[in-house]
Short mmCIF file of C-alpha atoms in Angstrom, two decimals:
data_model
loop_
_atom_site.label_atom_id
_atom_site.label_comp_id
_atom_site.label_asym_id
_atom_site.label_seq_id
_atom_site.Cartn_x
_atom_site.Cartn_y
_atom_site.Cartn_z
CA UNK A 1 -130.24 36.11 -201.97
CA UNK A 2 -128.02 37.61 -204.80
CA UNK A 3 -127.30 36.55 -207.93
CA UNK A 4 -124.87 38.25 -210.74
CA UNK A 5 -122.51 38.31 -213.60
CA UNK A 6 -119.26 39.76 -212.39
CA UNK A 7 -115.97 39.71 -214.60
CA UNK A 8 -117.61 36.45 -216.35
CA UNK A 9 -118.65 34.11 -213.97
CA UNK A 10 -121.34 33.68 -211.63
CA UNK A 11 -121.58 34.92 -208.41
CA UNK A 12 -124.34 33.13 -205.39
CA UNK A 13 -124.53 33.83 -202.58
CA UNK A 14 -127.18 33.23 -200.04
CA UNK A 15 -127.66 35.53 -196.75
CA UNK A 16 -124.15 35.30 -194.94
CA UNK A 17 -124.80 31.42 -194.99
CA UNK A 18 -120.74 30.47 -195.16
CA UNK A 19 -121.43 26.98 -196.32
CA UNK A 20 -124.17 27.84 -198.63
CA UNK A 21 -122.10 30.65 -200.40
CA UNK A 22 -119.81 30.27 -202.28
CA UNK A 23 -117.45 31.79 -205.14
CA UNK A 24 -118.89 29.10 -208.00
CA UNK A 25 -115.99 30.45 -210.16
CA UNK A 26 -113.49 28.77 -207.48
CA UNK A 27 -115.45 26.63 -205.92
CA UNK A 28 -116.69 24.49 -209.39
CA UNK A 29 -112.58 24.54 -210.66
CA UNK A 30 -112.19 22.02 -208.27
CA UNK A 31 -115.43 20.35 -207.94
CA UNK A 32 -116.18 19.94 -211.57
CA UNK A 33 -113.09 18.92 -212.96
CA UNK A 34 -112.53 15.45 -211.91
CA UNK A 35 -116.03 15.10 -214.11
CA UNK A 36 -114.87 16.97 -216.33
CA UNK A 37 -112.26 15.39 -216.59
CA UNK A 38 -114.68 11.87 -216.58
CA UNK A 39 -116.79 12.61 -218.85
CA UNK A 40 -114.46 12.25 -221.65
CA UNK A 41 -112.45 9.68 -220.58
CA UNK A 42 -115.88 7.88 -220.46
CA UNK A 43 -117.13 8.95 -223.82
CA UNK A 44 -119.20 7.06 -226.78
CA UNK A 45 -117.70 4.31 -228.28
CA UNK A 46 -119.56 4.15 -231.64
CA UNK A 47 -117.30 0.69 -232.39
CA UNK A 48 -115.13 -2.02 -231.17
CA UNK A 49 -111.29 -2.65 -231.78
CA UNK A 50 -111.27 -5.80 -230.11
CA UNK A 51 -114.38 -8.10 -231.62
CA UNK A 52 -114.58 -5.82 -235.57
CA UNK A 53 -118.25 -5.11 -234.85
CA UNK A 54 -120.12 -2.88 -236.66
CA UNK A 55 -120.19 1.08 -235.99
CA UNK A 56 -122.88 1.36 -233.45
CA UNK A 57 -126.06 3.21 -234.50
CA UNK A 58 -126.78 6.49 -233.87
CA UNK A 59 -129.93 9.23 -233.77
CA UNK A 60 -129.79 12.62 -233.79
CA UNK A 61 -133.07 14.69 -232.72
CA UNK A 62 -131.94 18.15 -233.26
CA UNK A 63 -128.88 20.26 -233.40
CA UNK A 64 -127.43 18.99 -230.55
CA UNK A 65 -128.38 15.84 -229.73
CA UNK A 66 -126.97 12.51 -230.42
CA UNK A 67 -127.89 8.93 -228.85
CA UNK A 68 -127.50 5.16 -228.82
CA UNK A 69 -130.34 3.47 -228.88
CA UNK A 70 -128.89 0.21 -229.16
CA UNK A 71 -126.94 1.08 -225.46
CA UNK A 72 -129.12 1.81 -222.98
CA UNK A 73 -127.19 2.71 -219.75
CA UNK A 74 -131.24 2.18 -217.59
CA UNK A 75 -135.10 1.22 -218.43
CA UNK A 76 -138.00 1.63 -216.00
CA UNK A 77 -140.46 -1.24 -215.68
CA UNK A 78 -142.48 0.13 -217.97
CA UNK A 79 -141.22 -0.65 -221.15
CA UNK A 80 -140.67 1.49 -223.57
CA UNK A 81 -140.38 4.06 -221.62
CA UNK A 82 -138.59 6.44 -219.87
CA UNK A 83 -134.94 4.72 -221.11
CA UNK A 84 -131.77 6.63 -220.54
CA UNK A 85 -129.52 6.57 -223.16
CA UNK A 86 -125.15 6.64 -223.58
CA UNK A 87 -125.39 10.11 -226.02
CA UNK A 88 -124.04 13.12 -226.58
CA UNK A 89 -124.95 17.21 -226.27
CA UNK A 90 -122.28 18.99 -227.30
CA UNK A 91 -119.87 16.95 -224.41
CA UNK A 92 -120.51 13.11 -223.15
CA UNK A 93 -123.58 13.10 -221.45
CA UNK A 94 -126.79 10.82 -220.05
CA UNK A 95 -130.25 11.10 -222.12
CA UNK A 96 -133.73 10.51 -220.85
CA UNK A 97 -136.37 9.76 -223.06
CA UNK A 98 -140.02 10.95 -221.82
CA UNK A 99 -143.59 10.56 -223.30
CA UNK A 100 -144.37 13.82 -223.93
CA UNK A 101 -148.18 12.87 -223.27
CA UNK A 102 -147.64 11.73 -219.44
CA UNK A 103 -145.80 14.99 -218.97
CA UNK A 104 -147.27 19.25 -219.51
CA UNK A 105 -142.95 20.24 -218.92
CA UNK A 106 -142.18 23.33 -217.45
CA UNK A 107 -139.84 25.72 -219.71
CA UNK A 108 -138.97 27.73 -216.67
CA UNK A 109 -138.20 24.49 -214.03
CA UNK A 110 -135.15 23.16 -217.77
CA UNK A 111 -134.29 26.70 -218.30
CA UNK A 112 -133.08 27.67 -215.02
CA UNK A 113 -131.12 23.33 -215.10
CA UNK A 114 -129.77 24.43 -218.01
CA UNK A 115 -128.15 27.51 -217.77
CA UNK A 116 -127.69 27.15 -213.38
CA UNK A 117 -127.25 23.63 -212.27
CA UNK A 118 -123.68 23.79 -212.88
CA UNK A 119 -122.85 25.83 -210.64
CA UNK A 120 -124.65 23.36 -208.23
CA UNK A 121 -122.71 21.40 -206.04
CA UNK A 122 -124.59 19.22 -204.77
CA UNK A 123 -127.17 19.34 -208.27
CA UNK A 124 -126.58 16.68 -211.26
CA UNK A 125 -126.19 19.25 -214.22
CA UNK A 126 -127.86 19.33 -216.97
CA UNK A 127 -127.25 20.90 -220.40
CA UNK A 128 -130.24 20.15 -221.71
CA UNK A 129 -133.67 18.94 -223.99
CA UNK A 130 -134.55 18.14 -227.80
CA UNK A 131 -138.32 17.18 -228.90
CA UNK A 132 -138.72 15.02 -231.06
CA UNK A 133 -139.49 15.29 -235.10
CA UNK A 134 -142.95 13.43 -234.51
CA UNK A 135 -143.22 15.77 -230.84
CA UNK A 136 -144.45 11.61 -229.00
CA UNK A 137 -141.30 11.95 -227.18
CA UNK A 138 -138.96 14.34 -225.65
CA UNK A 139 -134.80 13.44 -224.73
CA UNK A 140 -133.73 15.39 -221.28
CA UNK A 141 -130.01 15.27 -221.15
CA UNK A 142 -127.79 15.07 -217.73
CA UNK A 143 -123.77 14.30 -217.58
CA UNK A 144 -123.60 10.84 -217.34
CA UNK A 145 -121.98 8.76 -214.23
CA UNK A 146 -119.43 6.93 -213.39
CA UNK A 147 -121.02 4.08 -212.25
CA UNK A 148 -117.93 2.54 -211.13
CA UNK A 149 -117.56 5.47 -208.23
CA UNK A 150 -121.09 6.50 -207.84
CA UNK A 151 -124.07 4.62 -206.36
CA UNK A 152 -127.14 5.59 -205.46
CA UNK A 153 -128.31 5.91 -201.14
CA UNK A 154 -131.03 2.80 -202.01
CA UNK A 155 -128.36 0.67 -202.15
CA UNK A 156 -126.02 2.48 -200.00
CA UNK A 157 -128.42 1.66 -197.08
CA UNK A 158 -129.73 -1.62 -198.71
CA UNK A 159 -125.38 -2.78 -198.49
CA UNK A 160 -125.04 -1.51 -195.02
CA UNK A 161 -128.22 -4.02 -194.24
CA UNK A 162 -126.96 -6.63 -196.65
CA UNK A 163 -123.77 -7.02 -193.94
CA UNK A 164 -124.77 -6.12 -191.25
CA UNK A 165 -127.37 -8.99 -192.03
CA UNK A 166 -125.02 -11.56 -193.76
CA UNK A 167 -128.49 -11.75 -197.02
CA UNK A 168 -128.65 -10.00 -200.11
CA UNK A 169 -131.38 -11.43 -200.25
CA UNK A 170 -133.06 -9.67 -196.82
CA UNK A 171 -132.81 -6.27 -198.27
CA UNK A 172 -134.71 -6.82 -202.04
CA UNK A 173 -138.01 -5.95 -203.16
CA UNK A 174 -140.82 -7.66 -202.87
CA UNK A 175 -142.25 -8.49 -206.92
CA UNK A 176 -138.89 -9.40 -209.25
CA UNK A 177 -138.46 -11.88 -210.77
CA UNK A 178 -135.57 -13.92 -210.13
CA UNK A 179 -132.96 -12.60 -212.84
CA UNK A 180 -133.53 -8.83 -211.15
CA UNK A 181 -132.90 -10.08 -207.64
CA UNK A 182 -129.95 -11.42 -209.14
CA UNK A 183 -129.42 -8.40 -210.83
CA UNK A 184 -129.19 -6.07 -207.60
CA UNK A 185 -127.67 -8.58 -205.39
CA UNK A 186 -124.34 -8.18 -207.69
CA UNK A 187 -125.03 -3.84 -207.82
CA UNK A 188 -125.13 -4.43 -203.59
CA UNK A 189 -121.66 -6.26 -204.19
CA UNK A 190 -120.56 -4.22 -206.29
CA UNK A 191 -122.07 -0.64 -204.09
CA UNK A 192 -119.44 -2.89 -201.34
CA UNK A 193 -116.94 -2.71 -202.83
CA UNK A 194 -116.09 0.42 -203.97
CA UNK A 195 -116.83 2.04 -200.36
CA UNK A 196 -114.34 -0.33 -198.29
CA UNK A 197 -116.07 -0.53 -195.03
CA UNK A 198 -118.35 1.84 -193.80
CA UNK A 199 -121.87 1.99 -191.15
CA UNK A 200 -124.14 4.68 -192.00
CA UNK A 201 -127.28 2.88 -190.07
CA UNK A 202 -127.43 2.97 -185.87
CA UNK A 203 -127.14 -0.68 -184.21
CA UNK A 204 -129.34 -1.85 -181.84
CA UNK A 205 -129.70 1.41 -180.25
CA UNK A 206 -126.02 2.57 -180.61
CA UNK A 207 -124.86 6.37 -181.70
CA UNK A 208 -125.92 7.50 -185.30
CA UNK A 209 -122.37 6.76 -187.69
CA UNK A 210 -120.56 9.79 -188.79
CA UNK A 211 -121.44 9.27 -192.86
CA UNK A 212 -125.08 9.61 -191.99
CA UNK A 213 -124.74 13.17 -190.67
CA UNK A 214 -122.87 13.55 -193.39
CA UNK A 215 -124.76 12.61 -196.08
CA UNK A 216 -128.53 14.39 -194.72
CA UNK A 217 -126.46 16.94 -195.06
CA UNK A 218 -124.75 16.83 -198.61
CA UNK A 219 -128.94 16.67 -199.07
CA UNK A 220 -129.84 19.62 -197.66
CA UNK A 221 -127.12 21.28 -198.60
CA UNK A 222 -129.26 20.18 -201.98
CA UNK A 223 -132.47 21.67 -201.34
CA UNK A 224 -131.31 25.15 -200.57
CA UNK A 225 -129.40 25.04 -203.60
CA UNK A 226 -133.14 24.47 -205.72
CA UNK A 227 -135.36 26.07 -202.89
CA UNK A 228 -133.84 28.36 -202.20
CA UNK A 229 -131.10 29.69 -204.36
CA UNK A 230 -132.72 28.72 -207.94
CA UNK A 231 -136.01 28.89 -206.55
CA UNK A 232 -137.78 25.72 -207.42
CA UNK A 233 -139.06 22.71 -206.20
CA UNK A 234 -137.42 18.61 -206.66
CA UNK A 235 -140.09 16.56 -207.03
CA UNK A 236 -139.35 13.66 -207.31
CA UNK A 237 -136.91 12.56 -203.99
CA UNK A 238 -136.34 9.53 -203.35
CA UNK A 239 -133.78 7.17 -202.18
CA UNK A 240 -133.16 6.14 -205.68
CA UNK A 241 -132.19 10.45 -206.61
CA UNK A 242 -130.18 11.07 -204.10
CA UNK A 243 -126.47 10.20 -206.09
CA UNK A 244 -123.35 9.67 -203.72
CA UNK A 245 -120.48 9.84 -205.65
CA UNK A 246 -116.97 8.20 -203.06
CA UNK A 247 -113.09 8.51 -204.17
CA UNK A 248 -110.72 7.78 -201.62
CA UNK A 249 -111.77 9.28 -198.02
CA UNK A 250 -114.68 11.61 -199.44
CA UNK A 251 -118.41 11.03 -199.89
CA UNK A 252 -119.86 13.40 -202.34
CA UNK A 253 -124.04 14.05 -203.00
CA UNK A 254 -125.93 14.82 -205.80
CA UNK A 255 -129.33 15.40 -206.22
CA UNK A 256 -131.23 13.87 -209.61
CA UNK A 257 -134.18 13.22 -211.94
CA UNK A 258 -135.69 16.40 -210.50
CA UNK A 259 -139.56 16.21 -211.72
CA UNK A 260 -140.00 18.83 -214.96
CA UNK A 261 -143.69 18.69 -215.25
CA UNK A 262 -145.59 21.13 -213.89
CA UNK A 263 -148.52 18.59 -212.50
CA UNK A 264 -148.26 18.50 -208.29
CA UNK A 265 -146.68 16.01 -206.78
CA UNK A 266 -148.26 13.44 -205.39
CA UNK A 267 -145.98 10.71 -204.89
CA UNK A 268 -144.98 11.38 -202.32
CA UNK A 269 -147.49 11.28 -200.65
CA UNK A 270 -148.43 7.58 -200.66
CA UNK A 271 -150.60 5.06 -198.01
CA UNK A 272 -147.50 5.49 -195.59
CA UNK A 273 -148.00 9.09 -195.51
CA UNK A 274 -152.08 7.77 -194.79
CA UNK A 275 -152.79 10.99 -192.76
CA UNK A 276 -151.24 13.39 -195.11
CA UNK A 277 -154.73 13.03 -197.27
CA UNK A 278 -156.43 16.35 -198.31
CA UNK A 279 -153.07 17.70 -196.71
CA UNK A 280 -151.29 17.89 -200.51
CA UNK A 281 -149.83 21.09 -200.50
CA UNK A 282 -149.49 23.36 -204.21
CA UNK A 283 -146.68 24.07 -205.98
CA UNK A 284 -144.51 27.83 -205.83
CA UNK A 285 -146.73 28.87 -208.80
CA UNK A 286 -149.35 28.59 -206.87
CA UNK A 287 -148.06 31.42 -203.64
CA UNK A 288 -146.84 28.19 -201.04
CA UNK A 289 -143.97 27.77 -199.77
CA UNK A 290 -141.01 26.74 -202.83
CA UNK A 291 -140.07 22.81 -201.16
CA UNK A 292 -142.54 21.69 -199.13
CA UNK A 293 -143.80 18.82 -200.81
CA UNK A 294 -139.43 17.97 -200.70
CA UNK A 295 -139.37 18.45 -197.15
CA UNK A 296 -142.18 16.32 -196.78
CA UNK A 297 -139.86 13.48 -198.67
CA UNK A 298 -136.85 14.33 -196.43
CA UNK A 299 -138.03 12.99 -193.53
CA UNK A 300 -138.43 9.59 -194.93
CA UNK A 301 -134.96 9.91 -196.06
CA UNK A 302 -134.43 11.01 -192.96
CA UNK A 303 -136.37 7.70 -191.22
CA UNK A 304 -135.07 5.81 -193.74
CA UNK A 305 -131.03 6.79 -192.78
CA UNK A 306 -131.61 5.62 -189.32
CA UNK A 307 -133.67 3.06 -188.65
CA UNK A 308 -132.96 1.31 -191.53
CA UNK A 309 -137.70 1.08 -192.35
CA UNK A 310 -138.57 2.34 -195.71
CA UNK A 311 -141.29 4.99 -196.04
CA UNK A 312 -141.35 4.33 -199.98
CA UNK A 313 -142.54 2.48 -202.25
CA UNK A 314 -145.09 -0.78 -201.74
CA UNK A 315 -143.13 -2.38 -199.60
CA UNK A 316 -140.53 -3.00 -196.43
CA UNK A 317 -137.00 -3.55 -196.18
CA UNK A 318 -136.46 -6.08 -193.68
CA UNK A 319 -134.69 -4.86 -190.44
CA UNK A 320 -134.58 -8.08 -188.34
CA UNK A 321 -131.36 -8.09 -186.85
CA UNK A 322 -131.98 -3.64 -186.51
CA UNK A 323 -133.27 -2.06 -183.00
CA UNK A 324 -132.50 1.15 -184.07
CA UNK A 325 -135.06 3.69 -183.90
CA UNK A 326 -135.90 7.23 -184.16
CA UNK A 327 -137.55 7.24 -180.09
CA UNK A 328 -133.89 6.56 -179.52
CA UNK A 329 -132.16 9.64 -180.65
CA UNK A 330 -134.28 12.83 -179.14
CA UNK A 331 -132.63 15.25 -181.66
CA UNK A 332 -133.62 13.31 -184.98
CA UNK A 333 -137.11 12.52 -183.12
CA UNK A 334 -137.99 15.93 -182.86
CA UNK A 335 -136.22 16.41 -185.98
CA UNK A 336 -138.52 14.57 -187.40
CA UNK A 337 -142.07 15.00 -185.94
CA UNK A 338 -141.20 18.80 -187.38
CA UNK A 339 -140.93 18.18 -190.90
CA UNK A 340 -143.64 15.13 -191.21
CA UNK A 341 -145.91 17.67 -189.26
CA UNK A 342 -149.70 18.35 -190.79
CA UNK A 343 -149.30 22.38 -189.84
CA UNK A 344 -147.34 24.42 -191.92
CA UNK A 345 -146.68 26.15 -189.02
CA UNK A 346 -144.66 23.81 -188.36
CA UNK A 347 -142.77 22.49 -190.81
CA UNK A 348 -138.83 23.62 -192.09
CA UNK A 349 -137.52 24.86 -194.58
CA UNK A 350 -134.81 23.17 -195.81
CA UNK A 351 -132.18 26.46 -194.64
CA UNK A 352 -134.63 25.25 -191.36
CA UNK A 353 -133.44 22.08 -191.04
CA UNK A 354 -129.99 22.86 -191.02
CA UNK A 355 -129.84 24.75 -188.42
CA UNK A 356 -131.49 22.40 -186.00
CA UNK A 357 -129.66 20.23 -183.01
CA UNK A 358 -129.29 17.39 -184.48
CA UNK A 359 -126.89 19.00 -186.79
CA UNK A 360 -124.91 20.42 -184.60
CA UNK A 361 -121.56 19.45 -183.33
CA UNK A 362 -120.76 18.41 -179.77
CA UNK A 363 -118.76 22.34 -179.76
CA UNK A 364 -121.90 24.10 -180.67
CA UNK A 365 -124.94 21.73 -178.86
CA UNK A 366 -121.68 23.46 -174.95
CA UNK A 367 -122.20 26.57 -175.77
CA UNK A 368 -125.71 26.58 -176.85
CA UNK A 369 -126.79 24.91 -172.82
CA UNK A 370 -123.77 27.85 -171.61
CA UNK A 371 -125.42 29.95 -172.84
CA UNK A 372 -128.82 29.08 -172.43
CA UNK A 373 -128.00 28.94 -168.74
CA UNK A 374 -126.94 32.40 -168.68
CA UNK A 375 -130.76 34.38 -170.08
CA UNK A 376 -132.15 32.88 -167.96
CA UNK A 377 -130.43 34.37 -164.44
CA UNK A 378 -130.38 37.19 -167.19
CA UNK A 379 -133.57 37.91 -166.07
CA UNK A 380 -136.08 37.92 -163.14
CA UNK A 381 -136.90 34.60 -161.29
CA UNK A 382 -140.18 34.47 -162.63
CA UNK A 383 -139.88 34.50 -166.07
CA UNK A 384 -141.19 32.41 -168.91
CA UNK A 385 -137.94 30.92 -169.93
CA UNK A 386 -136.98 29.61 -166.20
CA UNK A 387 -140.61 28.82 -165.32
CA UNK A 388 -140.21 26.38 -168.51
CA UNK A 389 -137.11 25.03 -167.95
CA UNK A 390 -138.84 24.14 -164.26
CA UNK A 391 -141.67 22.71 -165.39
CA UNK A 392 -140.27 20.14 -167.50
CA UNK A 393 -137.15 19.24 -165.52
CA UNK A 394 -138.78 16.43 -164.31
CA UNK A 395 -138.38 15.08 -168.65
CA UNK A 396 -135.02 15.19 -168.34
CA UNK A 397 -134.08 14.22 -164.38
CA UNK A 398 -136.56 12.02 -163.54
CA UNK A 399 -137.49 8.18 -163.99
CA UNK A 400 -135.41 4.88 -164.22
CA UNK A 401 -131.46 4.57 -163.81
CA UNK A 402 -129.38 1.46 -163.20
CA UNK A 403 -132.56 0.21 -162.22
CA UNK A 404 -133.25 2.68 -159.84
CA UNK A 405 -135.73 5.50 -160.12
CA UNK A 406 -134.57 8.81 -159.81
CA UNK A 407 -135.37 12.20 -159.15
CA UNK A 408 -132.12 14.13 -158.28
CA UNK A 409 -129.53 14.40 -161.50
CA UNK A 410 -126.98 14.93 -158.77
CA UNK A 411 -128.12 10.49 -159.15
CA UNK A 412 -127.17 10.00 -162.69
CA UNK A 413 -123.46 11.91 -162.45
CA UNK A 414 -120.28 10.28 -160.35
CA UNK A 415 -119.95 10.71 -157.36
CA UNK A 416 -116.59 11.89 -157.48
CA UNK A 417 -117.30 15.08 -160.50
CA UNK A 418 -121.21 15.74 -158.06
CA UNK A 419 -118.18 15.48 -155.00
CA UNK A 420 -116.05 18.03 -156.75
CA UNK A 421 -117.90 20.64 -158.01
CA UNK A 422 -119.23 21.32 -154.92
CA UNK A 423 -116.07 21.73 -152.79
CA UNK A 424 -115.02 24.48 -156.37
CA UNK A 425 -119.17 26.18 -155.20
CA UNK A 426 -118.17 26.92 -151.90
CA UNK A 427 -114.54 27.22 -152.63
CA UNK A 428 -115.66 30.25 -155.04
CA UNK A 429 -118.60 31.21 -153.69
CA UNK A 430 -120.66 31.28 -150.99
CA UNK A 431 -119.17 28.81 -147.69
CA UNK A 432 -123.03 27.72 -147.09
CA UNK A 433 -123.41 27.37 -151.47
CA UNK A 434 -124.56 24.26 -152.61
CA UNK A 435 -126.81 22.43 -156.24
CA UNK A 436 -130.25 22.02 -156.19
CA UNK A 437 -130.69 18.46 -157.47
CA UNK A 438 -133.93 18.72 -158.35
CA UNK A 439 -134.10 22.03 -160.53
CA UNK A 440 -133.06 21.96 -164.38
CA UNK A 441 -131.28 25.03 -164.18
CA UNK A 442 -129.42 23.47 -161.71
CA UNK A 443 -128.23 21.18 -163.83
CA UNK A 444 -127.47 23.33 -166.37
CA UNK A 445 -125.60 25.65 -163.91
CA UNK A 446 -123.47 22.48 -162.70
CA UNK A 447 -122.81 21.29 -166.75
CA UNK A 448 -122.06 25.72 -167.47
CA UNK A 449 -119.49 25.52 -164.63
CA UNK A 450 -117.94 22.79 -165.59
CA UNK A 451 -117.54 23.65 -169.68
CA UNK A 452 -116.24 26.38 -168.61
CA UNK A 453 -113.30 25.93 -165.87
CA UNK A 454 -112.99 22.67 -167.79
CA UNK A 455 -109.35 24.37 -167.92
CA UNK A 456 -108.52 24.04 -164.10
CA UNK A 457 -110.31 20.21 -163.02
CA UNK A 458 -107.59 17.29 -161.94
CA UNK A 459 -106.54 15.01 -164.45
CA UNK A 460 -109.57 12.40 -162.73
CA UNK A 461 -112.37 14.55 -163.25
CA UNK A 462 -111.58 15.79 -166.83
CA UNK A 463 -110.68 11.85 -167.15
CA UNK A 464 -114.21 10.64 -165.97
CA UNK A 465 -115.85 14.23 -167.77
CA UNK A 466 -114.57 13.07 -170.84
CA UNK A 467 -112.10 15.68 -172.74
CA UNK A 468 -113.35 18.89 -174.42
CA UNK A 469 -115.99 19.39 -176.26
CA UNK A 470 -116.67 15.28 -178.06
CA UNK A 471 -116.13 13.50 -175.12
CA UNK A 472 -117.35 16.24 -172.60
CA UNK A 473 -121.17 16.53 -174.88
CA UNK A 474 -120.77 12.36 -174.82
CA UNK A 475 -121.38 11.99 -170.89
CA UNK A 476 -123.72 14.15 -169.85
CA UNK A 477 -126.02 12.44 -173.45
CA UNK A 478 -125.73 9.70 -171.64
CA UNK A 479 -126.67 10.52 -168.33
CA UNK A 480 -129.38 13.36 -169.55
CA UNK A 481 -130.56 12.03 -173.52
CA UNK A 482 -134.00 14.39 -173.36
CA UNK A 483 -131.66 17.50 -172.20
CA UNK A 484 -130.59 19.09 -175.67
CA UNK A 485 -133.83 18.95 -177.10
CA UNK A 486 -135.50 20.04 -173.91
CA UNK A 487 -133.45 22.72 -173.84
CA UNK A 488 -133.54 23.95 -177.75
CA UNK A 489 -137.34 23.69 -177.88
CA UNK A 490 -138.09 25.59 -174.70
CA UNK A 491 -134.96 29.01 -175.50
CA UNK A 492 -137.05 28.65 -179.23
CA UNK A 493 -140.59 28.91 -177.49
CA UNK A 494 -139.48 31.35 -175.50
CA UNK A 495 -136.19 33.06 -176.64
CA UNK A 496 -136.69 32.28 -181.10
CA UNK A 497 -135.83 36.08 -182.51
CA UNK A 498 -133.67 37.08 -179.63
CA UNK A 499 -130.00 38.66 -180.98
CA UNK A 500 -128.31 36.32 -178.89
CA UNK A 501 -129.16 33.29 -180.08
CA UNK A 502 -129.26 34.09 -183.96
CA UNK A 503 -126.10 31.78 -184.61
CA UNK A 504 -127.96 28.43 -183.05
CA UNK A 505 -131.52 29.48 -185.14
CA UNK A 506 -130.91 31.97 -188.18
CA UNK A 507 -127.95 32.32 -190.43
CA UNK A 508 -124.77 33.68 -188.82
CA UNK A 509 -120.65 33.62 -190.31
#
């Protein structure tokens, strides 16, 4: 990683990862101009021409900060603290007032956020901080959001649940007053109008919608930018702090409300994670990996987006008409287990999570299965990888299939495809050759042959097996749900550091 000035612009490079590496001057020209225009257009109105109101009262803090104490954007439940006002810090912004007694401010973190956040596409921009004269409060200034196009992840999930349960009341929080419930209902209706038709949470064990992958991937990009590029933790990662901007067909994610205190985070480890008691990771200034607390919180976000069941706060979202469970999605479940593991050796960084097969596209998944087969037969037949795959054959092949217990993989595949593949095997290999239907490595061999020679299959076979790449992968995933993740775990165990697999486990152009 390097941060350096070049010709007046900041260039950020990150370990050859082409998605996260970016030349900021070029990126910012496209990604920030819209926001700049939006902020200017949302400038503070100090008078009302329509009704002749008097000029709104202004309050100045320090040299650069002005805000309107009568124009609150939002306020915490504890009246009088953590209020956000409209204001100016050389440019229009949102001014958050925080009691100084409650915060041991991390000055280095504030400096990094105010000087570098403008270069990070997935982090809300921070403009500066000022203290009042009596030193009782300080004021943190960030870019002001356009709530006509912006909402948070919690609101989006609740809107999705409300649409599918035909009731906004089913997803409101316990303990809210009737007025607060009405305001929340109105807000969810507003979010629905912003996003239009969308699908986020899978229904009844169905496929995970593309939007879920997009948003979760964007959250991880933001964490990489904080944890790896700026070397700071978010510290308060939760659905309400994941801002989503919807403009036409594009979805953009920004992380907001970063914890600026020096206190070790504790909120991420509530009762829903009681088994983690005694294992609250320290911050980076104590020599522990930066962002480990963020990744625990991301695990809960991840589960919330797929199941619709929240692990945040003291309430649980009602999902009476949802049958989704992480157990229905082997790659997602395995990733969640890593994110929530008590064992630091099994936990993942944001960058490692981005490389997990849950986020791979069908082409990469098929390439991995092909390469895994190739690697198996590079070795002698006594090697660990081959033995490992043979030992877990039952996890992939055996079980209930269309009402009967099957122990061979050919029973799960259409007969015409198996017959065709057998004919091709005998034609281009030994006339007596055949596949071993109880062998997991032989299943990989079968998939590899069908994949590599797809272009010469007759039309009826191509139609049955699906189009490259998505249709083809979906076909085998529907027959063998545990196929990819079991191969992944075995290959990572035996060949995780092998250069041959570097593009699946490490950074690669």
